[in-house]
mmCIF file of C-alpha atoms in Angstrom:
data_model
loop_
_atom_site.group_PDB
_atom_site.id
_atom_site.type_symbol
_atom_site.label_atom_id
_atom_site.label_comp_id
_atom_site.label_asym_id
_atom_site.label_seq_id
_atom_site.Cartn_x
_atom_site.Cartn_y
_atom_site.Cartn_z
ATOM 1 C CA UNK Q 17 -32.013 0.896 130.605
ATOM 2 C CA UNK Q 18 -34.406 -0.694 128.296
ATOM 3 C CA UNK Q 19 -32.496 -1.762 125.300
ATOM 4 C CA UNK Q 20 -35.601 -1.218 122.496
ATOM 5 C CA UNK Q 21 -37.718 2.217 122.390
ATOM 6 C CA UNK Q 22 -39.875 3.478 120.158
ATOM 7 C CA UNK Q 23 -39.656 6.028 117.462
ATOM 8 C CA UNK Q 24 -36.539 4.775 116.886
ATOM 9 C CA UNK Q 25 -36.725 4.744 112.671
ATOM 10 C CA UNK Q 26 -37.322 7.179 110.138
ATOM 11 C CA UNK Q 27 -40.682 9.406 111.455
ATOM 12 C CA UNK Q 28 -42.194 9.543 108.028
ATOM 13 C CA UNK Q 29 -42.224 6.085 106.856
ATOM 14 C CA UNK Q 30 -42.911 5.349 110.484
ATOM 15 C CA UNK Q 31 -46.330 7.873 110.373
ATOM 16 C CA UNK Q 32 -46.983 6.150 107.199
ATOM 17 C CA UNK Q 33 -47.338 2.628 107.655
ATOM 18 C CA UNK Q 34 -48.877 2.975 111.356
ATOM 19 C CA UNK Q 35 -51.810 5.299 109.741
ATOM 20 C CA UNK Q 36 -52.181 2.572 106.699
ATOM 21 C CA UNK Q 37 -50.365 5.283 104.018
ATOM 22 C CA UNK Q 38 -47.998 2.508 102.928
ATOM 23 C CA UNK Q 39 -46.473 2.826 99.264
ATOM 24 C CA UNK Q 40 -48.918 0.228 97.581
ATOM 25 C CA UNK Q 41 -51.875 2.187 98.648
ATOM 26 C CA UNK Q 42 -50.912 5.619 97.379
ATOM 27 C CA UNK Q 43 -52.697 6.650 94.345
ATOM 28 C CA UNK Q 44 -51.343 5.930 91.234
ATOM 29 C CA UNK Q 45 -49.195 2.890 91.982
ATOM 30 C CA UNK Q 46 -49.877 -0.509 90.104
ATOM 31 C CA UNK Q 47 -48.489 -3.842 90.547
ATOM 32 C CA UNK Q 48 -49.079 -7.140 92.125
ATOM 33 C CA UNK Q 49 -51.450 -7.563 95.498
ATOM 34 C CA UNK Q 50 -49.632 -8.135 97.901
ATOM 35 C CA UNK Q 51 -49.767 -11.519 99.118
ATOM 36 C CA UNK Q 52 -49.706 -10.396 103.356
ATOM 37 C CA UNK Q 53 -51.164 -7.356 105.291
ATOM 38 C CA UNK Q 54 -49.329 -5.274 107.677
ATOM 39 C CA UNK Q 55 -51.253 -6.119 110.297
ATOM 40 C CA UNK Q 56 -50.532 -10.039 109.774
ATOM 41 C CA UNK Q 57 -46.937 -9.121 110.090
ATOM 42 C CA UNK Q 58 -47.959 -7.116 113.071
ATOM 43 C CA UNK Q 59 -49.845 -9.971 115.071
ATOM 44 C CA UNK Q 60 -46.583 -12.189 113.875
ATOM 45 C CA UNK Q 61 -44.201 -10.006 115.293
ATOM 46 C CA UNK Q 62 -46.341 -9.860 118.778
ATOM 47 C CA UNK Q 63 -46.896 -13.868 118.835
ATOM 48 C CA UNK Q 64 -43.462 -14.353 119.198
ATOM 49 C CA UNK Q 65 -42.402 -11.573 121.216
ATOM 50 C CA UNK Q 66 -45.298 -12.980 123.550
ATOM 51 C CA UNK Q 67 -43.559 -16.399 123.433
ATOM 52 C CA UNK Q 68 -39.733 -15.432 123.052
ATOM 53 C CA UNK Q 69 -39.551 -12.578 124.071
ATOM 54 C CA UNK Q 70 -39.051 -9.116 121.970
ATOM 55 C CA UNK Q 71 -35.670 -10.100 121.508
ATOM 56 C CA UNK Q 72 -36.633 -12.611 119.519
ATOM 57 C CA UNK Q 73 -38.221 -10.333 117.442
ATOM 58 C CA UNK Q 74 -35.918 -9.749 113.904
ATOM 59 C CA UNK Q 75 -37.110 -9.317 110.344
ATOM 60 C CA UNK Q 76 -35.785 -12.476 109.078
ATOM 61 C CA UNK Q 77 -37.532 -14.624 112.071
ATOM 62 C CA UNK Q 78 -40.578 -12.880 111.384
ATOM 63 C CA UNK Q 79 -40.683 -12.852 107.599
ATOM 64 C CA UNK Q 80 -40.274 -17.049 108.559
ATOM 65 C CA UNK Q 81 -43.025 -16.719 110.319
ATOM 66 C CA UNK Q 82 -45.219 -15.256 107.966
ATOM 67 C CA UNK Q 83 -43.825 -17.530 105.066
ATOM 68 C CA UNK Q 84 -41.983 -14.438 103.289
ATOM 69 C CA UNK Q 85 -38.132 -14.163 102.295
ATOM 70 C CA UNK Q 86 -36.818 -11.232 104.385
ATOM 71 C CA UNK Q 87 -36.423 -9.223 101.446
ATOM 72 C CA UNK Q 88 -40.520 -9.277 100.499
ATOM 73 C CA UNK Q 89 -40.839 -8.216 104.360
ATOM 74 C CA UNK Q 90 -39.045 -5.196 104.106
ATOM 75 C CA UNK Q 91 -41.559 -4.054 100.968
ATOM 76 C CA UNK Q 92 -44.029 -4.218 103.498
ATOM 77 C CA UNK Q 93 -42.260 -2.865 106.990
ATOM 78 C CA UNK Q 94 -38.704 -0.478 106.436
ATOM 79 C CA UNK Q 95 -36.923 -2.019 109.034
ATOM 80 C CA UNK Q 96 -37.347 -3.541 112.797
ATOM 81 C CA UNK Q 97 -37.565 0.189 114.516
ATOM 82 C CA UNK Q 98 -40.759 0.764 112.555
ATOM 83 C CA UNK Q 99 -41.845 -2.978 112.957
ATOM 84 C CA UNK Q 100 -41.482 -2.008 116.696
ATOM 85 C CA UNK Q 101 -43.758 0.622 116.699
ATOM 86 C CA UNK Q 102 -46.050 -1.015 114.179
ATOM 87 C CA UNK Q 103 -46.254 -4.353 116.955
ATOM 88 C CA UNK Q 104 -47.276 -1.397 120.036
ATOM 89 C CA UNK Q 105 -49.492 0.471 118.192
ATOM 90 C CA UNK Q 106 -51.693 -2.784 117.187
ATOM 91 C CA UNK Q 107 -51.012 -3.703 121.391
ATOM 92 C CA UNK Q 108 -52.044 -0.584 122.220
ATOM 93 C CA UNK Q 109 -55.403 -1.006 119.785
ATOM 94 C CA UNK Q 110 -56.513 -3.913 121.608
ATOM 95 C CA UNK Q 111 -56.002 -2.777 125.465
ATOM 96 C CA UNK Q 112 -58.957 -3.641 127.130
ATOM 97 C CA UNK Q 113 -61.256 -0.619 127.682
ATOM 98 C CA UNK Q 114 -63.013 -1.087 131.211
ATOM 99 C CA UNK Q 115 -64.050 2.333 132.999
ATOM 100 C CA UNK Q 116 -67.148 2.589 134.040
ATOM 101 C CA UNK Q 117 -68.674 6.286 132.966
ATOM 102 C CA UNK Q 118 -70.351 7.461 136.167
ATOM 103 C CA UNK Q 119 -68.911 5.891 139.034
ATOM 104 C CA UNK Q 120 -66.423 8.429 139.611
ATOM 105 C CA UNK Q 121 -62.574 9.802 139.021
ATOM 106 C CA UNK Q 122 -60.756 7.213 141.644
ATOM 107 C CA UNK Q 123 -62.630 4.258 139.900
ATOM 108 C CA UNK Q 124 -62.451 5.106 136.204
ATOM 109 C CA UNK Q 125 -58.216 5.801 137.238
ATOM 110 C CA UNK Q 126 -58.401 2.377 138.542
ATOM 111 C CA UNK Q 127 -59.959 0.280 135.915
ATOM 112 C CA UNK Q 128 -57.051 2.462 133.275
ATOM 113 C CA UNK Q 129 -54.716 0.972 136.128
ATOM 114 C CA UNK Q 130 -55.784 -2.523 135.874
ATOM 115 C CA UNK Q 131 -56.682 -2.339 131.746
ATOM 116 C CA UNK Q 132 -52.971 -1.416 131.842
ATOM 117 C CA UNK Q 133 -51.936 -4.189 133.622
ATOM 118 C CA UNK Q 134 -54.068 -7.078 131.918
ATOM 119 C CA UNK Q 135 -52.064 -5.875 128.749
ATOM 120 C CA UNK Q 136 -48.752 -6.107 130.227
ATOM 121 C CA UNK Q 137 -49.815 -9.463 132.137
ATOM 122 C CA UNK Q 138 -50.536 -10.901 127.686
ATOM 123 C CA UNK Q 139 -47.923 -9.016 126.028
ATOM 124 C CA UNK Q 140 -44.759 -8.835 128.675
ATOM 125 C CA UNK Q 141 -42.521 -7.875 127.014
ATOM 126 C CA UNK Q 142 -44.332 -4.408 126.155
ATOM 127 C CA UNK Q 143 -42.853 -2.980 129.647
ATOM 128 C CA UNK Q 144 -39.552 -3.682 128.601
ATOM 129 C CA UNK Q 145 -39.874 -1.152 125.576
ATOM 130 C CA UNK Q 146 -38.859 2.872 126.306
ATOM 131 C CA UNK Q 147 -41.734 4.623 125.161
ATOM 132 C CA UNK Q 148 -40.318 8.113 125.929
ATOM 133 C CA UNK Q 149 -41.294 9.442 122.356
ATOM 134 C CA UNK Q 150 -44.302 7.387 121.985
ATOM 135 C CA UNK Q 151 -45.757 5.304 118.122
ATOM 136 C CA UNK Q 152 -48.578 8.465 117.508
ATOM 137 C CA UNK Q 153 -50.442 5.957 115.136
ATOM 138 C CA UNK Q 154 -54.469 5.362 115.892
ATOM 139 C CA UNK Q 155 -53.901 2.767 118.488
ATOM 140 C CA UNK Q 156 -51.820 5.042 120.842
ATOM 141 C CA UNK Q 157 -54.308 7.670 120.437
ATOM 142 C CA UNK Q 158 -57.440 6.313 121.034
ATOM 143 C CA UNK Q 159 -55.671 4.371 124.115
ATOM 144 C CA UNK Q 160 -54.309 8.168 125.299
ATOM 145 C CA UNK Q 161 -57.882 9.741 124.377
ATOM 146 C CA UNK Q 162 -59.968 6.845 126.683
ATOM 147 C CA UNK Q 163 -56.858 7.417 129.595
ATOM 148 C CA UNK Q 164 -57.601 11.146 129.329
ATOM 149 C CA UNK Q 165 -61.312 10.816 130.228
ATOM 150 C CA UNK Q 166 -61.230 9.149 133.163
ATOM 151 C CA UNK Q 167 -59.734 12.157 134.845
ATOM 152 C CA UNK Q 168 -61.440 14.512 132.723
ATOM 153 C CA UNK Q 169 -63.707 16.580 134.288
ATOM 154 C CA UNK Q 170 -62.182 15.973 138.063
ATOM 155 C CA UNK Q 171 -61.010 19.867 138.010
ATOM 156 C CA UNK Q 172 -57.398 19.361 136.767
ATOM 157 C CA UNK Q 173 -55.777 21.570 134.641
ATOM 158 C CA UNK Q 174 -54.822 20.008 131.158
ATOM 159 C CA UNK Q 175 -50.809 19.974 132.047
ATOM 160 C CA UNK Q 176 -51.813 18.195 135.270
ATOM 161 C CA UNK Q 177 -54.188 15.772 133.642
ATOM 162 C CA UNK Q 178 -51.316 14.755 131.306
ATOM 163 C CA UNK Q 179 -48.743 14.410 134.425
ATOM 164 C CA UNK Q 180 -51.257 12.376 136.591
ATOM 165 C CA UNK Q 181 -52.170 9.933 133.545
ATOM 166 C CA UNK Q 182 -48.196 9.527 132.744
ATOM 167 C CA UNK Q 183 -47.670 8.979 136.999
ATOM 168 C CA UNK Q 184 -50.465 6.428 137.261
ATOM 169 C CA UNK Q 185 -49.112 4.833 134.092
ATOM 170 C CA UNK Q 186 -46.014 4.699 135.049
ATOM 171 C CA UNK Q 187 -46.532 3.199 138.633
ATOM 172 C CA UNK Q 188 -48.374 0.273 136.335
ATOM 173 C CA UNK Q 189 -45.530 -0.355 134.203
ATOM 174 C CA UNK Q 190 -43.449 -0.647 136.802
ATOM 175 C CA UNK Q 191 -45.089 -2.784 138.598
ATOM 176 C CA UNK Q 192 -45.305 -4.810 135.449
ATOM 177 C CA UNK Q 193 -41.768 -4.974 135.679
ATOM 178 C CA UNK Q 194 -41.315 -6.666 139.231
ATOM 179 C CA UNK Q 195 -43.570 -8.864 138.412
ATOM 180 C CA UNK Q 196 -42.212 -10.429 134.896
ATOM 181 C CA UNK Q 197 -39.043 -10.376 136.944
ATOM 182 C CA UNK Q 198 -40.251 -12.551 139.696
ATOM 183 C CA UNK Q 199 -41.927 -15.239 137.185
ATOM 184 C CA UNK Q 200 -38.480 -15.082 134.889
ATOM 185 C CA UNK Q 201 -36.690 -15.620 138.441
ATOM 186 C CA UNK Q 202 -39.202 -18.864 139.442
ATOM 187 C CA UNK Q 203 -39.081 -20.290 135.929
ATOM 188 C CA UNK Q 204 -35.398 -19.834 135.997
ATOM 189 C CA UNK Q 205 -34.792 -21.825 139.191
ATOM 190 C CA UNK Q 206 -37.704 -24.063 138.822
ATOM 191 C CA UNK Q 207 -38.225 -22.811 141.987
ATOM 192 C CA UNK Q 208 -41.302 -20.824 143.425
ATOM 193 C CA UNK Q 209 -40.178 -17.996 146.030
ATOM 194 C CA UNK Q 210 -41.450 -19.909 148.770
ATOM 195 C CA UNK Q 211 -39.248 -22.786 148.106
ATOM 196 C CA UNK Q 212 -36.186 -20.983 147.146
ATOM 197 C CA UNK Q 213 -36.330 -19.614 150.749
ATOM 198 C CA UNK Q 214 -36.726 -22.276 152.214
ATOM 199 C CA UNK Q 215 -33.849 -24.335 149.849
ATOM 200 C CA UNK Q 216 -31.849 -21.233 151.660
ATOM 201 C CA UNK Q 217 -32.861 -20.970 155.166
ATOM 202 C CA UNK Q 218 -29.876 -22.625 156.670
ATOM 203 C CA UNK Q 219 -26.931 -20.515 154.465
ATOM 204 C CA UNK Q 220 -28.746 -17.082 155.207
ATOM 205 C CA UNK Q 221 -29.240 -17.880 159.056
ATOM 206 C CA UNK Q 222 -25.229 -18.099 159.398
ATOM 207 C CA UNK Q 223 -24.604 -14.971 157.095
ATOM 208 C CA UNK Q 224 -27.858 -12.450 159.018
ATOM 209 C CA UNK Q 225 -27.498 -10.923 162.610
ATOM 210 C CA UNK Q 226 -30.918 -9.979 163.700
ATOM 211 C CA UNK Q 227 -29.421 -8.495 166.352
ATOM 212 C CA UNK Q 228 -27.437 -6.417 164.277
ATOM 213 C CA UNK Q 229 -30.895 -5.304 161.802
ATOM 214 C CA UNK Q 230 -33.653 -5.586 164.274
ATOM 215 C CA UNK Q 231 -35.994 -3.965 162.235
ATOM 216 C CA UNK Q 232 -35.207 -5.681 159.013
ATOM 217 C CA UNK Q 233 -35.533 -8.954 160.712
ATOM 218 C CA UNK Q 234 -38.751 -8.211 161.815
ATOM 219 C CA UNK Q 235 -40.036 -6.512 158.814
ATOM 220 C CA UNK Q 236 -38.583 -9.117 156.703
ATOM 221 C CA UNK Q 237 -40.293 -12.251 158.675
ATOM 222 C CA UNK Q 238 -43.671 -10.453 158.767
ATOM 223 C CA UNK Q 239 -43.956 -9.697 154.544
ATOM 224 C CA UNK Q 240 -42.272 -13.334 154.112
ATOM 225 C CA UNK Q 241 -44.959 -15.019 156.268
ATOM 226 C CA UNK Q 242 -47.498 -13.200 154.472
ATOM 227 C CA UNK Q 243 -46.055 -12.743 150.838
ATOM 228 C CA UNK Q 244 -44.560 -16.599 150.909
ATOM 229 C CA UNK Q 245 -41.243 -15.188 149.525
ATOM 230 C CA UNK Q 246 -39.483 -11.322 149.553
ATOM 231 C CA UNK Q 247 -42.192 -9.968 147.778
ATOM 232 C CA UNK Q 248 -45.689 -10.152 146.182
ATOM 233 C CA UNK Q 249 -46.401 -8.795 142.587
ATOM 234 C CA UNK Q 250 -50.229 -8.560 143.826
ATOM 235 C CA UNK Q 251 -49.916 -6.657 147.340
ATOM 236 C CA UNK Q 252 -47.637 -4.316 145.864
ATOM 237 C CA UNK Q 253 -49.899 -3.035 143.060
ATOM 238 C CA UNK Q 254 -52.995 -3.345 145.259
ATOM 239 C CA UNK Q 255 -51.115 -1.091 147.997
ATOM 240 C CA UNK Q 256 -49.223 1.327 145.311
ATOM 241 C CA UNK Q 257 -52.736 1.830 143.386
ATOM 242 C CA UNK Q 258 -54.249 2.777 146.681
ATOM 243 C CA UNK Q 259 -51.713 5.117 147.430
ATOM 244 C CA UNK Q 260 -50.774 6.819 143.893
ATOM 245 C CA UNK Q 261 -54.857 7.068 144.229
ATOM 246 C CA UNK Q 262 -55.011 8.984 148.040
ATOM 247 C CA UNK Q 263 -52.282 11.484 146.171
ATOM 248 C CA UNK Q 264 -54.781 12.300 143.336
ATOM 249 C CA UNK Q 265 -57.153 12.938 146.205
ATOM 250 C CA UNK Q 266 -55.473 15.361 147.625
ATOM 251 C CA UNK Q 267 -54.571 17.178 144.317
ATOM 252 C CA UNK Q 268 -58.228 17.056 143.062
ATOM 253 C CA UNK Q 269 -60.884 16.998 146.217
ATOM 254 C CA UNK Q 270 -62.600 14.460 147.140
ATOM 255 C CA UNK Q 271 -65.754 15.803 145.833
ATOM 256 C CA UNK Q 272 -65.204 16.079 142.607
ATOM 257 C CA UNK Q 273 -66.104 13.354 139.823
#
């Protein structure tokens, strides 16, 4: 189970800083300017998640980052649960926005696929994070409003819009998974799959009876011939897309746009 999820702080001061109602901009207060911006501390906070992984991510390495004691962060940010949702909402803001208006249903739902997956592919560790109860600040909502329309007007109810959006985002993510798993597992060994297969040949041909799994021997040999390894990140969101498409098919017609 994912060990960081958003949502996870206190929901007003949460609300507050993602929709820019932080304390020094409420009418009435005077003091100082403050010498950094939230969203400084947000693209901080994402650097090195991108580079260390989220983590990495704690208020005192990030107020190091941004040249601030801890203390002056938390005037800015509450605590690392809001900083969280603060570092996906500006993610979220940035997702590339590539569906074409009138080609039709299947390839608008495919470029919100693959828009999905170019911002997993920069920011990795983002499909790591549960976002069961979601950051509602302006970059999750216009990211939910341009998902929406590419299945909006293909004849689905509103309940089954929402379900088919969270299915076809969820086959992405975990996709996005496998795949960081597989380059964590090659940089670990130093080791493409290809090589650590062969490197292994010899101790798994004493241990396997083809004889005994037929069908997993030849199943096995084929994808490895082709895939260079157990599995390919690639072939299995090319094929998966395809098919999480055909089931949309069948739910919506063909015929509709």
């Amino acid at each position: 189970m994912p060990s960081d999820r958003t949502s996870a702080g206190d929901p007003a001061r949460t609300l507050a800083l993602l929709w820019g109602l932080t304390a020094e901009e409420k009418p009435g207060r005077r003091g100082p300017r403050q010498a950094r911006s939230t969203a400084e501390i947000a693209m901080a906070a994402i650097s090195l998640a991108d580079a260390e992984g989220v983590d990495a991510v704690t208020m005192r390495r990030v107020a190091q980052e941004i040249g601030l004691s801890p203390m002056a962060l938390y005037t800015y940010v509450p605590g690392k649960a809001e900083l969280l949702d603060l570092m996906l909402d500006t993610v979220y803001a940035t997702m590339p926005r590539s569906a074409p208006v009138d080609e039709g249903w299947r390839a608008r739902a495919a470029a919100v696929a693959d828009d999905n997956r170019a911002l997993y592919r920069a920011h990795p560790w983002v499909a790591s994070v549960s976002t069961s109860r979601p950051p509602l600040g302006p970059g999750l909502m216009a990211k939910y409003e341009y998902e929406l329309r590419a299945l909006e007007g293909a004849g689905l109810s509103d309940v089954d819009l929402d379900a088919a959006l969270t299915h076809l985002l969820g086959f992405v993510q975990t996709c996005a998974r496998m795949g960081a798993d597989g380059r964590a597992a090659q940089q670990d060994s130093a080791m493409t799959d290809a090589q650590w297969w062969a490197a292994n040949a010899d101790l798994l041909a004493r241990v396997f009876d083809a004889e005994r799994y037929p069908v997993a021997a030849r199943v096995g040999a084929a994808a490895g011939e082709v895939y260079g390894g157990a599995y390919s990140a690639d072939h299995a969101y090319a094929f998966g897309l395809a098919r999480v498409l055909d089931g949309f098919a069948a739910l919506i017609g063909e015929n509709s746009r």
